[in-house]
Every structure is written in C-alpha cells, then in structure tokens.
Amino acid sequence: MLRYAGAVAASKAFSATAVGRRVYHHLGRQALERLRVAEGLPQRYVDRADRLLAQVARHDVLAPGDRVLEIGTGWVHWEATVLALHHDVRVTMLDVRDNRLPRAYRAYLAGYRAHLESVPASLAPAGRDRALDRLGAALDAPDLDGVYDLLGLEHVVEPTGSLAGLDAGRFALVVSADVLEHLPTASLAAHVREELERVRPGGYAIHQIDLVDHYHYFDPSTSPKTYYRYGDGTWRRWFQSEVQYFNRVQRPQWQALFRDAGWSVVEDGVACGEIGEVPIAAPFAALSPADRDCLQILGVHRRPA
Ligand SMILES: C[S@@+](CC[C@H](N)C(=O)[O-])C[C@H]1O[C@@H](n2cnc3c(N)ncnc32)[C@H](O)[C@@H]1O
C-alpha cells in the first residue's frame, strides 16, 4: 500500500500546477519510451491485435476503402496500425495531446513482424502476407510521416477531445483501447453520442475499457479494485488527479451509456479477475458480484442500419 500511496501523492503533486503537469508528461514520456524500447512488443499488445482482427472478421466490419477512427491513439498507434496492416483502410488517429513515441513505435513494428513470421500459416490472421509486406516497407520508411503515408494513417491532435471536426456518418469503425476510462465522467454521454454520429449507419464501435485502479499498476500488492474503498467525495479530494485521471465508471453504467446513445450491443465481453477482500463504498454497493469482479470491458457495438 506504500507504493500506492506514493503514486497518489506524486500524481496529486504533479497535478497541482501547469508547470508540474508539463514536467510530468515530459519526464513520463522519456521514461516510457526507454522502457518500451527496452522491453519490445509486449504479449498483451499481440493479444490485442489478435482479438481486434478476430472481432473485425467475425462481424465483417471493414471493406476495402473504408475509413476508421481511433480514439486516444497514444504512443504507438496500435489499433490503427494493426488494422491498416491487414486491411485496405484509411485511419484517422485522434488524441488530446501528442503522446507519440517514435522509437517505441518502431520497436513495436519490428516485434509485430517477428511475431507474424513466427505464427504457423494455419493460425495466422487473415492478410498476414500483405501485413508483412507493409511492415517491411514501414520499417524502411525514414520517419513517422513516411510510415503514415505508406499505411494510410493520419494523426490529429484535438486538445478538447471533441469529435465535431471530423466527418459525420463516414467512418466504418471507431476503435479505442485503454482510453475511455480516462475521459471525465460528465463528458461520457456526449462522447459516446459523438462517436455514433461519426460512424455510418450499420457502422461499428470496438472498445477495450480498463476498469482497474490505475494506481494498482504502481503497487501490484494492492487490489486491482482498491478504489472501491472510497466514496466519491473522498476519492475526489484525496486520490483523483489530473495527470493520472481515470473515471471509476463500472460495467452497468457503460452499458447504459452506449444504449442511451443509440448503439446496439453486438458483443458484451468482459475480463474478470480476483479482486481480493476490499470494503465496498456506497457508489459501488449495488454492483452484482460478476460486475464487481469485472476488470476490463471488451465491447462491440453497432449503429443501427
Ligand atoms: C492509456 S493511454 C492509451 C494509448 C493507446 N490507446 C495504447 O493503448 O497504447 C490513453 C490515451 O488516451 C488519450 N486521451 C485521453 N482523453 C482523451 C480524449 N478525450 N480523446 C482522445 N484521446 C484521449 C491520452 O492522451 C492517451 O494518449
């Protein structure tokens, strides 16, 4: 719990001033790039790629020439890149800040090439040969812009997070991983509606949403749902920070948000796990045992045709 408390205190301190927030993002990006280059492509990103490609294939989500919107593309454009490697699509990659880590991106491209080369043909995802050709060319590109040109990617920074500047009704798919939990709770209904307005009728949304207490990542000895201990006032006052913001929204609320915005459910996937003995504060008291143990949402939704 000591490292948990340390992470909370540091996040609060960095969040207190504009200079602190800038320093946090600057130092954080440098440390993250070193770490990610050193460790190479993690298995969890390979699993993410496999799952996304399987979801897209299962529901016949993409056709040649389609447009895709990735929300919160972050450091390595992972969902955008995987889709552009395997499908003939153009992807708009949106973020609220420029979090790109070019050396880590390159390390992930190289790791993904090694992974695809090692998979037996019978188990490889559709479009493996095309993906390998494109990976080779991307790794030869002189810089990020060269990779974007090759793969049909476009990076957009919109500090407000608004989707209003993007074409309405034109995207076949909106996709994100580990992003929606970072949007302010009060903005979620409008955001999920804005996503619906961006996709064409019959278009899809595929989201991976992380429900784990993000301070737990600094202290794995704590429960992944440590935040259940705290009511909203206590959480806001002592734990919530700007640089490490996550919204604590749980599965039933996410289901209601998508339903109320007009999305229909295609896959209501979750990953659950052992959360240990944690006292449950009032905001979480009504959760069913299954929802209480939910650590990740893996949702596929569709805009009615
Ligand atoms: C945990 S990172 C995940 C990055 C990337 N999807 C990945 O998994 O490698 C969350 C990302 O979401 C971005 N983000 C936060 N709020 C956002 C918003 N309202 N719209 C778009 N991106 C947002 C952050 O800037 C950050 O790059």
Coordinates of C-alpha atoms and ligand atoms in Angstrom, one line a residue:
M1 CA 0.0 0.0 0.0
L2 CA 3.0 2.3 0.5
R3 CA 3.8 2.5 -3.2
Y4 CA 0.1 3.0 -3.9
A5 CA 0.1 6.0 -1.5
G6 CA 3.3 7.3 -3.1
A7 CA 1.8 7.1 -6.6
V8 CA -1.3 9.0 -5.4
A9 CA 0.8 11.7 -3.6
A10 CA 3.1 12.2 -6.6
S11 CA 0.2 12.4 -9.1
K12 CA -1.5 14.9 -6.9
A13 CA 1.7 17.0 -6.6
F14 CA 2.4 17.0 -10.3
S15 CA -1.3 17.9 -11.0
A16 CA -1.2 21.0 -8.8
T17 CA 0.3 23.4 -11.3
A18 CA 0.5 23.8 -15.1
V19 CA 4.3 23.5 -14.8
G20 CA 4.0 20.3 -12.8
R21 CA 1.7 18.8 -15.4
R22 CA 4.1 19.7 -18.2
V23 CA 7.0 18.2 -16.3
Y24 CA 5.1 15.0 -15.6
H25 CA 4.2 14.5 -19.2
H26 CA 7.7 15.3 -20.4
L27 CA 9.5 13.1 -17.9
G28 CA 6.8 10.4 -18.2
R29 CA 7.2 10.2 -22.0
Q30 CA 11.0 9.9 -21.8
A31 CA 10.9 7.2 -19.2
L32 CA 8.1 5.3 -21.1
E33 CA 10.0 5.4 -24.4
R34 CA 13.1 4.0 -22.8
L35 CA 11.1 1.2 -21.1
R36 CA 9.1 0.4 -24.2
V37 CA 12.1 0.2 -26.5
A38 CA 13.9 -1.9 -24.0
E39 CA 11.1 -4.4 -23.4
G40 CA 9.9 -4.6 -27.1
L41 CA 6.4 -5.6 -28.1
P42 CA 4.6 -6.9 -25.1
Q43 CA 2.4 -10.0 -25.4
R44 CA -0.7 -8.0 -24.3
Y45 CA -0.4 -5.9 -27.4
V46 CA -0.1 -9.0 -29.6
D47 CA -3.2 -10.4 -27.9
R48 CA -5.0 -7.0 -28.5
A49 CA -4.1 -7.2 -32.2
D50 CA -5.3 -10.8 -32.5
R51 CA -8.6 -10.0 -30.7
L52 CA -9.3 -6.9 -32.8
L53 CA -8.7 -8.7 -36.1
A54 CA -10.9 -11.6 -34.9
Q55 CA -13.7 -9.1 -33.9
V56 CA -13.5 -7.3 -37.3
A57 CA -13.5 -10.6 -39.2
R58 CA -16.4 -12.1 -37.1
H59 CA -18.7 -9.2 -37.9
D60 CA -17.4 -8.4 -41.3
V61 CA -16.8 -4.8 -40.1
L62 CA -14.4 -3.5 -42.9
A63 CA -14.5 -3.3 -46.6
P64 CA -11.7 -2.0 -48.9
G65 CA -11.5 1.8 -48.9
D66 CA -13.3 2.1 -45.6
R67 CA -12.4 4.8 -43.0
V68 CA -11.6 4.0 -39.4
L69 CA -11.3 6.4 -36.4
E70 CA -9.0 5.5 -33.5
I71 CA -9.7 7.5 -30.3
G72 CA -6.7 8.0 -27.9
T73 CA -4.0 6.7 -30.3
G74 CA -1.3 7.5 -27.7
W75 CA 2.3 6.3 -28.0
V76 CA 2.3 3.6 -30.7
H77 CA -0.9 3.9 -32.8
W78 CA -1.5 0.2 -32.1
E79 CA -5.1 -0.4 -33.1
A80 CA -4.8 1.9 -36.1
T81 CA -1.6 0.2 -37.3
V82 CA -2.8 -3.3 -36.9
L83 CA -6.0 -2.5 -39.0
A84 CA -4.0 -0.6 -41.7
L85 CA -1.6 -3.5 -42.0
H86 CA -4.2 -6.2 -42.5
H87 CA -7.0 -4.2 -44.3
D88 CA -7.1 -1.7 -47.1
V89 CA -8.4 1.2 -44.9
R90 CA -7.5 4.8 -44.0
V91 CA -7.3 5.6 -40.3
T92 CA -7.7 8.9 -38.5
M93 CA -5.8 8.7 -35.2
L94 CA -7.1 11.2 -32.6
D95 CA -5.6 12.2 -29.3
V96 CA -5.9 15.1 -26.9
R97 CA -2.1 15.6 -26.9
D98 CA 0.9 14.4 -28.9
N99 CA 2.0 11.3 -27.0
R100 CA 3.9 9.7 -29.9
L101 CA 7.0 7.7 -29.1
P102 CA 8.6 7.1 -32.5
R103 CA 11.4 4.8 -31.3
A104 CA 8.9 2.6 -29.3
Y105 CA 6.6 2.6 -32.4
R106 CA 9.5 1.2 -34.5
A107 CA 10.3 -1.4 -31.9
Y108 CA 6.6 -2.5 -31.9
L109 CA 6.6 -2.7 -35.7
A110 CA 9.7 -4.9 -35.6
G111 CA 8.2 -7.0 -32.8
Y112 CA 5.0 -7.5 -34.8
R113 CA 6.9 -8.5 -37.9
A114 CA 8.8 -11.1 -35.8
H115 CA 5.5 -12.3 -34.3
L116 CA 3.7 -12.7 -37.7
E117 CA 6.7 -14.5 -39.2
S118 CA 6.7 -17.0 -36.3
V119 CA 3.0 -17.9 -36.5
P120 CA 2.2 -21.0 -38.5
A121 CA 0.3 -20.2 -41.7
S122 CA -2.8 -22.1 -40.5
L123 CA -3.0 -19.9 -37.3
A124 CA -2.1 -16.6 -38.9
P125 CA -4.6 -13.8 -39.1
A126 CA -6.1 -13.0 -42.5
G127 CA -3.9 -10.8 -44.6
R128 CA -0.6 -11.9 -43.0
D129 CA 1.4 -11.7 -46.2
R130 CA 0.1 -8.2 -47.0
A131 CA 0.8 -7.2 -43.4
L132 CA 4.4 -8.5 -43.7
D133 CA 5.0 -6.6 -46.9
R134 CA 3.7 -3.4 -45.4
L135 CA 5.7 -3.9 -42.2
G136 CA 8.9 -4.3 -44.2
A137 CA 8.2 -1.1 -46.1
A138 CA 7.1 0.8 -42.9
L139 CA 10.4 -0.3 -41.2
D140 CA 12.3 1.1 -44.1
A141 CA 10.5 4.5 -44.0
P142 CA 12.7 7.4 -43.0
D143 CA 10.3 8.8 -40.4
L144 CA 6.8 8.8 -38.9
D145 CA 5.3 10.7 -41.8
G146 CA 6.7 8.1 -44.2
V147 CA 5.0 5.4 -42.2
Y148 CA 1.7 7.3 -42.2
D149 CA 1.9 7.8 -46.0
L150 CA 2.5 4.1 -46.6
L151 CA -0.2 2.8 -44.3
G152 CA -2.8 5.5 -44.9
L153 CA -2.7 7.0 -41.4
E154 CA -3.5 10.5 -40.3
H155 CA -2.6 11.8 -36.8
V156 CA -4.9 14.5 -35.3
V157 CA -4.4 16.3 -32.0
E158 CA -7.6 17.9 -30.7
P159 CA -7.0 19.1 -27.1
T160 CA -10.7 19.3 -26.3
G161 CA -11.3 15.6 -27.3
S162 CA -14.3 16.8 -29.4
L163 CA -15.1 14.7 -32.5
A164 CA -17.1 17.6 -34.0
G165 CA -14.4 18.5 -36.5
L166 CA -14.4 15.0 -38.1
D167 CA -16.7 14.0 -40.9
A168 CA -20.1 12.8 -39.7
G169 CA -21.6 9.4 -40.8
R170 CA -18.4 8.5 -42.8
F171 CA -16.5 6.0 -40.6
A172 CA -17.0 2.2 -40.8
L173 CA -15.5 1.8 -37.3
V174 CA -14.5 3.7 -34.2
V175 CA -12.0 1.9 -32.1
S176 CA -10.1 2.5 -28.8
A177 CA -8.1 0.6 -26.2
D178 CA -7.5 1.8 -22.6
V179 CA -8.8 5.3 -23.4
L180 CA -12.5 5.7 -22.4
E181 CA -11.7 5.3 -18.7
H182 CA -9.6 8.5 -18.9
L183 CA -12.5 10.7 -20.1
P184 CA -14.2 12.8 -17.4
T185 CA -17.4 11.0 -16.3
A186 CA -19.5 14.1 -17.1
S187 CA -18.4 14.0 -20.7
L188 CA -19.1 10.4 -21.4
A189 CA -22.7 10.6 -22.6
A190 CA -21.8 13.3 -25.1
H191 CA -18.7 11.5 -26.3
V192 CA -20.5 8.1 -26.9
R193 CA -23.2 10.0 -28.9
E194 CA -20.5 11.9 -30.9
E195 CA -18.9 8.5 -31.8
L196 CA -22.3 7.3 -33.0
E197 CA -22.7 10.4 -35.2
R198 CA -19.2 9.8 -36.8
V199 CA -19.9 6.2 -38.0
R200 CA -22.2 5.5 -40.9
P201 CA -25.5 3.6 -40.3
G202 CA -24.5 0.0 -39.7
G203 CA -21.0 1.1 -38.6
Y204 CA -19.3 -0.3 -35.5
A205 CA -17.5 0.7 -32.3
I206 CA -15.0 -1.6 -30.7
H207 CA -13.7 -0.5 -27.3
Q208 CA -11.4 -2.0 -24.7
I209 CA -12.0 -0.2 -21.4
D210 CA -9.7 -0.8 -18.4
L211 CA -11.7 -0.8 -15.1
V212 CA -8.6 -1.4 -12.9
D213 CA -7.5 1.1 -10.3
H214 CA -4.6 2.7 -12.2
Y215 CA -2.6 3.3 -9.0
H216 CA -2.6 -0.5 -8.6
Y217 CA -0.2 -0.6 -11.6
F218 CA 2.4 1.1 -9.3
D219 CA 1.7 -1.3 -6.5
P220 CA 0.6 -4.7 -7.6
S221 CA 0.3 -5.9 -4.0
T222 CA -2.9 -3.9 -3.7
S223 CA -6.3 -5.0 -5.0
P224 CA -7.0 -4.1 -8.7
K225 CA -10.2 -2.5 -7.4
T226 CA -8.7 -0.6 -4.4
Y227 CA -10.8 2.4 -5.3
Y228 CA -14.0 0.5 -4.2
R229 CA -13.0 1.6 -0.7
Y230 CA -13.7 5.2 -1.3
G231 CA -16.9 7.3 -1.7
D232 CA -16.9 10.0 -4.4
G233 CA -16.1 12.9 -2.1
T234 CA -13.1 11.1 -0.6
W235 CA -11.9 9.9 -3.9
R236 CA -12.0 13.4 -5.5
R237 CA -10.4 15.1 -2.5
W238 CA -7.5 12.6 -1.8
F239 CA -7.0 10.4 -4.8
Q240 CA -8.2 11.8 -8.1
S241 CA -5.6 13.7 -10.0
E242 CA -5.4 15.4 -13.4
V243 CA -2.2 13.7 -14.6
Q244 CA -3.4 10.2 -13.6
Y245 CA -7.2 10.7 -14.1
F246 CA -9.5 7.7 -14.5
N247 CA -13.2 7.8 -14.0
R248 CA -14.3 4.7 -12.0
V249 CA -17.3 4.1 -14.2
Q250 CA -18.5 0.5 -13.9
R251 CA -19.9 -2.0 -16.4
P252 CA -23.7 -1.3 -15.8
Q253 CA -23.0 2.4 -16.4
W254 CA -21.1 1.8 -19.6
Q255 CA -23.9 -0.5 -20.8
A256 CA -26.4 2.3 -20.1
L257 CA -24.2 5.0 -21.8
F258 CA -24.0 3.0 -25.0
R259 CA -27.6 2.0 -25.0
D260 CA -28.9 5.6 -24.3
A261 CA -26.7 7.0 -27.1
G262 CA -28.4 4.7 -29.6
W263 CA -25.8 1.9 -30.0
S264 CA -27.0 -1.7 -30.2
V265 CA -24.9 -4.4 -28.4
V266 CA -23.0 -6.9 -30.7
E267 CA -20.6 -8.3 -28.1
D268 CA -20.8 -7.6 -24.4
G269 CA -17.4 -9.1 -23.5
V270 CA -15.6 -8.7 -20.2
A271 CA -12.5 -10.0 -18.5
C272 CA -12.9 -10.6 -14.8
G273 CA -10.4 -11.5 -12.1
E274 CA -9.7 -11.9 -8.4
I275 CA -10.1 -8.6 -6.6
G276 CA -9.4 -9.9 -3.0
E277 CA -11.1 -8.5 0.1
V278 CA -12.0 -4.9 -0.4
P279 CA -14.5 -2.9 1.5
I280 CA -17.2 -1.6 -0.9
A281 CA -18.2 2.1 -0.6
A282 CA -21.7 3.4 -1.4
P283 CA -21.2 4.2 -5.1
F284 CA -20.3 0.6 -5.8
A285 CA -22.6 -1.2 -3.3
A286 CA -25.2 -2.1 -5.9
L287 CA -22.9 -3.9 -8.2
S288 CA -23.6 -7.6 -8.8
P289 CA -20.8 -10.0 -7.8
A290 CA -19.9 -10.5 -11.5
D291 CA -19.8 -6.8 -12.3
R292 CA -17.8 -6.2 -9.1
D293 CA -15.0 -8.5 -10.4
C294 CA -15.0 -7.0 -13.9
L295 CA -11.6 -5.7 -14.7
Q296 CA -11.9 -4.9 -18.4
I297 CA -14.7 -4.3 -20.9
L298 CA -14.3 -5.7 -24.4
G299 CA -17.3 -4.2 -26.2
V300 CA -18.5 -4.3 -29.8
H301 CA -21.5 -2.0 -30.6
R302 CA -23.2 -1.2 -33.8
R303 CA -25.1 1.9 -35.1
P304 CA -28.5 0.6 -36.3
A305 CA -28.6 0.5 -40.1
Ligands
LIG1 C1 -3.6 4.9 -21.5 S1 -3.3 5.8 -23.0 C2 -3.6 4.5 -24.2 C3 -3.0 4.8 -25.5 C4 -3.1 3.7 -26.6 N1 -4.5 3.5 -26.9 C5 -2.5 2.5 -26.2 O1 -3.1 1.6 -25.5 O2 -1.3 2.3 -26.5 C6 -4.7 6.8 -23.1 C7 -4.6 7.8 -24.3 O3 -5.9 8.4 -24.4 C8 -5.7 9.8 -24.7 N2 -6.9 10.5 -24.3 C9 -7.4 10.9 -23.1 N3 -8.5 11.5 -23.2 C10 -8.9 11.6 -24.5 C11 -10.0 12.1 -25.2 N4 -11.0 12.7 -24.6 N5 -10.0 11.9 -26.6 C12 -9.0 11.3 -27.2 N6 -7.9 10.8 -26.5 C13 -7.9 10.9 -25.2 C14 -4.5 10.1 -23.8 O4 -3.9 11.3 -24.3 C15 -3.6 8.9 -24.1 O5 -2.8 9.0 -25.2

